[in-house]
PDB file of N, CA and C in Angstrom:
ATOM      1  N   UNK A   1     120.161 123.743  79.257  1.00  0.00           N
ATOM      2  CA  UNK A   1     119.413 124.525  80.154  1.00  0.00           C
ATOM      3  C   UNK A   1     117.799 124.293  79.882  1.00  0.00           C
ATOM      4  N   UNK A   2     117.476 124.099  78.717  1.00  0.00           N
ATOM      5  CA  UNK A   2     116.039 123.803  78.303  1.00  0.00           C
ATOM      6  C   UNK A   2     115.575 122.527  78.863  1.00  0.00           C
ATOM      7  N   UNK A   3     116.455 121.530  79.027  1.00  0.00           N
ATOM      8  CA  UNK A   3     116.048 120.212  79.672  1.00  0.00           C
ATOM      9  C   UNK A   3     115.660 120.447  81.113  1.00  0.00           C
ATOM     10  N   UNK A   4     116.515 121.228  81.797  1.00  0.00           N
ATOM     11  CA  UNK A   4     116.292 121.581  83.279  1.00  0.00           C
ATOM     12  C   UNK A   4     114.927 122.310  83.428  1.00  0.00           C
ATOM     13  N   UNK A   5     114.576 123.287  82.645  1.00  0.00           N
ATOM     14  CA  UNK A   5     113.402 123.913  82.680  1.00  0.00           C
ATOM     15  C   UNK A   5     112.238 123.035  82.449  1.00  0.00           C
ATOM     16  N   UNK A   6     112.282 122.163  81.556  1.00  0.00           N
ATOM     17  CA  UNK A   6     111.198 121.160  81.279  1.00  0.00           C
ATOM     18  C   UNK A   6     111.174 120.175  82.398  1.00  0.00           C
ATOM     19  N   UNK A   7     112.292 119.818  82.968  1.00  0.00           N
ATOM     20  CA  UNK A   7     112.135 119.024  84.221  1.00  0.00           C
ATOM     21  C   UNK A   7     111.444 119.646  85.318  1.00  0.00           C
ATOM     22  N   UNK A   8     111.712 120.939  85.655  1.00  0.00           N
ATOM     23  CA  UNK A   8     111.054 121.650  86.677  1.00  0.00           C
ATOM     24  C   UNK A   8     109.515 121.840  86.436  1.00  0.00           C
ATOM     25  N   UNK A   9     109.218 122.204  85.099  1.00  0.00           N
ATOM     26  CA  UNK A   9     107.899 122.411  84.911  1.00  0.00           C
ATOM     27  C   UNK A   9     107.056 121.128  84.628  1.00  0.00           C
ATOM     28  N   UNK A  10     107.603 119.983  84.572  1.00  0.00           N
ATOM     29  CA  UNK A  10     106.905 118.720  84.477  1.00  0.00           C
ATOM     30  C   UNK A  10     106.080 118.420  85.686  1.00  0.00           C
ATOM     31  N   UNK A  11     104.774 118.325  85.643  1.00  0.00           N
ATOM     32  CA  UNK A  11     103.929 117.966  86.859  1.00  0.00           C
ATOM     33  C   UNK A  11     103.503 116.608  86.829  1.00  0.00           C
ATOM     34  N   UNK A  12     103.788 115.614  85.859  1.00  0.00           N
ATOM     35  CA  UNK A  12     103.145 114.374  85.731  1.00  0.00           C
ATOM     36  C   UNK A  12     103.659 113.484  87.018  1.00  0.00           C
ATOM     37  N   UNK A  13     104.784 113.823  87.607  1.00  0.00           N
ATOM     38  CA  UNK A  13     105.233 112.929  88.573  1.00  0.00           C
ATOM     39  C   UNK A  13     104.560 113.477  89.938  1.00  0.00           C
ATOM     40  N   UNK A  14     104.286 114.563  90.004  1.00  0.00           N
ATOM     41  CA  UNK A  14     103.441 115.085  91.189  1.00  0.00           C
ATOM     42  C   UNK A  14     102.063 114.425  91.260  1.00  0.00           C
ATOM     43  N   UNK A  15     101.344 114.150  90.087  1.00  0.00           N
ATOM     44  CA  UNK A  15     100.118 113.613  90.132  1.00  0.00           C
ATOM     45  C   UNK A  15     100.185 112.120  90.820  1.00  0.00           C
ATOM     46  N   UNK A  16     101.270 111.376  90.245  1.00  0.00           N
ATOM     47  CA  UNK A  16     101.491 110.100  90.715  1.00  0.00           C
ATOM     48  C   UNK A  16     101.794 110.133  92.305  1.00  0.00           C
ATOM     49  N   UNK A  17     102.518 111.079  92.777  1.00  0.00           N
ATOM     50  CA  UNK A  17     102.800 111.023  94.134  1.00  0.00           C
ATOM     51  C   UNK A  17     101.475 111.333  94.982  1.00  0.00           C
ATOM     52  N   UNK A  18     100.678 112.266  94.435  1.00  0.00           N
ATOM     53  CA  UNK A  18      99.476 112.593  95.191  1.00  0.00           C
ATOM     54  C   UNK A  18      98.462 111.418  95.263  1.00  0.00           C
ATOM     55  N   UNK A  19      98.440 110.599  94.080  1.00  0.00           N
ATOM     56  CA  UNK A  19      97.640 109.400  94.239  1.00  0.00           C
ATOM     57  C   UNK A  19      98.009 108.306  95.079  1.00  0.00           C
ATOM     58  N   UNK A  20      99.467 108.153  95.177  1.00  0.00           N
ATOM     59  CA  UNK A  20     100.166 107.228  96.155  1.00  0.00           C
ATOM     60  C   UNK A  20      99.814 107.676  97.605  1.00  0.00           C
ATOM     61  N   UNK A  21      99.868 109.029  97.807  1.00  0.00           N
ATOM     62  CA  UNK A  21      99.516 109.441  99.252  1.00  0.00           C
ATOM     63  C   UNK A  21      98.141 109.360  99.666  1.00  0.00           C
ATOM     64  N   UNK A  22      97.227 109.524  98.526  1.00  0.00           N
ATOM     65  CA  UNK A  22      95.813 109.353  99.044  1.00  0.00           C
ATOM     66  C   UNK A  22      95.503 107.822  99.172  1.00  0.00           C
ATOM     67  N   UNK A  23      96.129 106.865  98.417  1.00  0.00           N
ATOM     68  CA  UNK A  23      95.992 105.476  98.589  1.00  0.00           C
ATOM     69  C   UNK A  23      96.492 105.057  99.966  1.00  0.00           C
ATOM     70  N   UNK A  24      97.571 105.576 100.383  1.00  0.00           N
ATOM     71  CA  UNK A  24      98.166 105.235 101.600  1.00  0.00           C
ATOM     72  C   UNK A  24      97.297 105.656 102.782  1.00  0.00           C
ATOM     73  N   UNK A  25      96.776 106.888 102.586  1.00  0.00           N
ATOM     74  CA  UNK A  25      95.896 107.492 103.714  1.00  0.00           C
ATOM     75  C   UNK A  25      94.614 106.607 103.730  1.00  0.00           C
ATOM     76  N   UNK A  26      94.099 106.338 102.563  1.00  0.00           N
ATOM     77  CA  UNK A  26      92.912 105.421 102.605  1.00  0.00           C
ATOM     78  C   UNK A  26      93.135 104.060 103.249  1.00  0.00           C
ATOM     79  N   UNK A  27      94.214 103.477 102.935  1.00  0.00           N
ATOM     80  CA  UNK A  27      94.707 102.193 103.585  1.00  0.00           C
ATOM     81  C   UNK A  27      94.747 102.334 105.060  1.00  0.00           C
ATOM     82  N   UNK A  28      95.406 103.386 105.532  1.00  0.00           N
ATOM     83  CA  UNK A  28      95.399 103.669 106.995  1.00  0.00           C
ATOM     84  C   UNK A  28      94.058 103.854 107.618  1.00  0.00           C
ATOM     85  N   UNK A  29      93.150 104.537 106.931  1.00  0.00           N
ATOM     86  CA  UNK A  29      91.773 104.757 107.528  1.00  0.00           C
ATOM     87  C   UNK A  29      90.993 103.383 107.559  1.00  0.00           C
ATOM     88  N   UNK A  30      91.183 102.643 106.435  1.00  0.00           N
ATOM     89  CA  UNK A  30      90.572 101.234 106.542  1.00  0.00           C
ATOM     90  C   UNK A  30      91.055 100.421 107.627  1.00  0.00           C
ATOM     91  N   UNK A  31      92.364 100.468 107.893  1.00  0.00           N
ATOM     92  CA  UNK A  31      93.051  99.614 108.816  1.00  0.00           C
ATOM     93  C   UNK A  31      92.648  99.920 110.191  1.00  0.00           C
ATOM     94  N   UNK A  32      92.468 101.217 110.455  1.00  0.00           N
ATOM     95  CA  UNK A  32      92.064 101.799 111.757  1.00  0.00           C
ATOM     96  C   UNK A  32      90.662 101.455 111.952  1.00  0.00           C
ATOM     97  N   UNK A  33      89.654 101.614 110.975  1.00  0.00           N
ATOM     98  CA  UNK A  33      88.331 101.362 111.074  1.00  0.00           C
ATOM     99  C   UNK A  33      88.026  99.811 111.349  1.00  0.00           C
ATOM    100  N   UNK A  34      88.608  98.874 110.679  1.00  0.00           N
ATOM    101  CA  UNK A  34      88.505  97.511 110.828  1.00  0.00           C
ATOM    102  C   UNK A  34      89.192  97.046 112.201  1.00  0.00           C
ATOM    103  N   UNK A  35      90.159  97.718 112.624  1.00  0.00           N
ATOM    104  CA  UNK A  35      90.749  97.256 113.877  1.00  0.00           C
ATOM    105  C   UNK A  35      89.891  97.651 114.949  1.00  0.00           C
ATOM    106  N   UNK A  36      89.223  98.906 115.062  1.00  0.00           N
ATOM    107  CA  UNK A  36      88.207  99.240 115.873  1.00  0.00           C
ATOM    108  C   UNK A  36      87.059  98.421 116.019  1.00  0.00           C
ATOM    109  N   UNK A  37      86.650  97.958 114.767  1.00  0.00           N
ATOM    110  CA  UNK A  37      85.344  97.099 114.673  1.00  0.00           C
ATOM    111  C   UNK A  37      85.619  95.676 114.982  1.00  0.00           C
ATOM    112  N   UNK A  38      86.835  95.306 115.081  1.00  0.00           N
ATOM    113  CA  UNK A  38      87.243  93.861 115.253  1.00  0.00           C
ATOM    114  C   UNK A  38      86.775  93.199 116.465  1.00  0.00           C
ATOM    115  N   UNK A  39      86.783  93.830 117.623  1.00  0.00           N
ATOM    116  CA  UNK A  39      86.170  93.290 118.866  1.00  0.00           C
ATOM    117  C   UNK A  39      84.741  93.038 118.839  1.00  0.00           C
ATOM    118  N   UNK A  40      83.989  94.043 118.139  1.00  0.00           N
ATOM    119  CA  UNK A  40      82.470  93.908 118.056  1.00  0.00           C
ATOM    120  C   UNK A  40      82.144  92.797 117.126  1.00  0.00           C
ATOM    121  N   UNK A  41      82.684  92.755 116.101  1.00  0.00           N
ATOM    122  CA  UNK A  41      82.512  91.510 115.138  1.00  0.00           C
ATOM    123  C   UNK A  41      82.750  90.324 115.817  1.00  0.00           C
ATOM    124  N   UNK A  42      83.889  90.188 116.485  1.00  0.00           N
ATOM    125  CA  UNK A  42      84.291  88.919 117.119  1.00  0.00           C
ATOM    126  C   UNK A  42      83.233  88.517 118.190  1.00  0.00           C
ATOM    127  N   UNK A  43      82.698  89.445 119.038  1.00  0.00           N
ATOM    128  CA  UNK A  43      81.709  89.213 119.873  1.00  0.00           C
ATOM    129  C   UNK A  43      80.411  88.642 119.287  1.00  0.00           C
ATOM    130  N   UNK A  44      79.950  89.406 118.182  1.00  0.00           N
ATOM    131  CA  UNK A  44      78.746  88.776 117.391  1.00  0.00           C
ATOM    132  C   UNK A  44      78.933  87.558 116.857  1.00  0.00           C
ATOM    133  N   UNK A  45      80.112  87.161 116.311  1.00  0.00           N
ATOM    134  CA  UNK A  45      80.436  85.771 115.861  1.00  0.00           C
ATOM    135  C   UNK A  45      80.307  84.756 116.866  1.00  0.00           C
ATOM    136  N   UNK A  46      80.943  85.130 118.178  1.00  0.00           N
ATOM    137  CA  UNK A  46      80.888  84.197 119.254  1.00  0.00           C
ATOM    138  C   UNK A  46      79.386  84.113 119.724  1.00  0.00           C
ATOM    139  N   UNK A  47      78.576  85.149 119.715  1.00  0.00           N
ATOM    140  CA  UNK A  47      77.220  84.983 120.078  1.00  0.00           C
ATOM    141  C   UNK A  47      76.432  83.935 119.156  1.00  0.00           C
ATOM    142  N   UNK A  48      76.685  84.066 117.876  1.00  0.00           N
ATOM    143  CA  UNK A  48      76.166  83.191 116.848  1.00  0.00           C
ATOM    144  C   UNK A  48      76.630  81.739 117.010  1.00  0.00           C
ATOM    145  N   UNK A  49      77.888  81.622 117.315  1.00  0.00           N
ATOM    146  CA  UNK A  49      78.470  80.184 117.419  1.00  0.00           C
ATOM    147  C   UNK A  49      77.910  79.655 118.819  1.00  0.00           C
ATOM    148  N   UNK A  50      77.733  80.496 119.801  1.00  0.00           N
ATOM    149  CA  UNK A  50      77.233  80.018 121.124  1.00  0.00           C
ATOM    150  C   UNK A  50      75.873  79.508 120.962  1.00  0.00           C
ATOM    151  N   UNK A  51      74.986  80.359 120.250  1.00  0.00           N
ATOM    152  CA  UNK A  51      73.562  79.994 120.020  1.00  0.00           C
ATOM    153  C   UNK A  51      73.387  78.617 119.204  1.00  0.00           C
ATOM    154  N   UNK A  52      74.437  78.426 118.430  1.00  0.00           N
ATOM    155  CA  UNK A  52      74.525  77.108 117.580  1.00  0.00           C
ATOM    156  C   UNK A  52      75.077  75.985 118.496  1.00  0.00           C
ATOM    157  N   UNK A  53      75.710  76.246 119.463  1.00  0.00           N
ATOM    158  CA  UNK A  53      76.287  75.286 120.330  1.00  0.00           C
ATOM    159  C   UNK A  53      77.740  74.797 119.870  1.00  0.00           C
ATOM    160  N   UNK A  54      78.455  75.748 119.322  1.00  0.00           N
ATOM    161  CA  UNK A  54      79.832  75.340 118.725  1.00  0.00           C
ATOM    162  C   UNK A  54      80.857  75.890 119.789  1.00  0.00           C
ATOM    163  N   UNK A  55      81.993  75.773 119.256  1.00  0.00           N
ATOM    164  CA  UNK A  55      83.379  76.320 120.040  1.00  0.00           C
ATOM    165  C   UNK A  55      83.650  77.871 119.681  1.00  0.00           C
ATOM    166  N   UNK A  56      83.811  78.633 120.784  1.00  0.00           N
ATOM    167  CA  UNK A  56      84.042  80.164 120.532  1.00  0.00           C
ATOM    168  C   UNK A  56      85.314  80.320 119.770  1.00  0.00           C
ATOM    169  N   UNK A  57      85.365  81.470 119.177  1.00  0.00           N
ATOM    170  CA  UNK A  57      86.664  81.857 118.417  1.00  0.00           C
ATOM    171  C   UNK A  57      87.616  82.421 119.280  1.00  0.00           C
TER     172      UNK A  57
END
């Protein structure tokens, strides 16, 4: 019975889960941000390549 009580009161696993959820959320935010910026960055790169006389991306 004491082992079950200790297992229920143990919060070390909860901390690991919280960190994993925060890392997943941060990864999703970064992915969305870079996906949204992708077209703008691509157009700037194409402008630079065009001004240098190269082939566009």
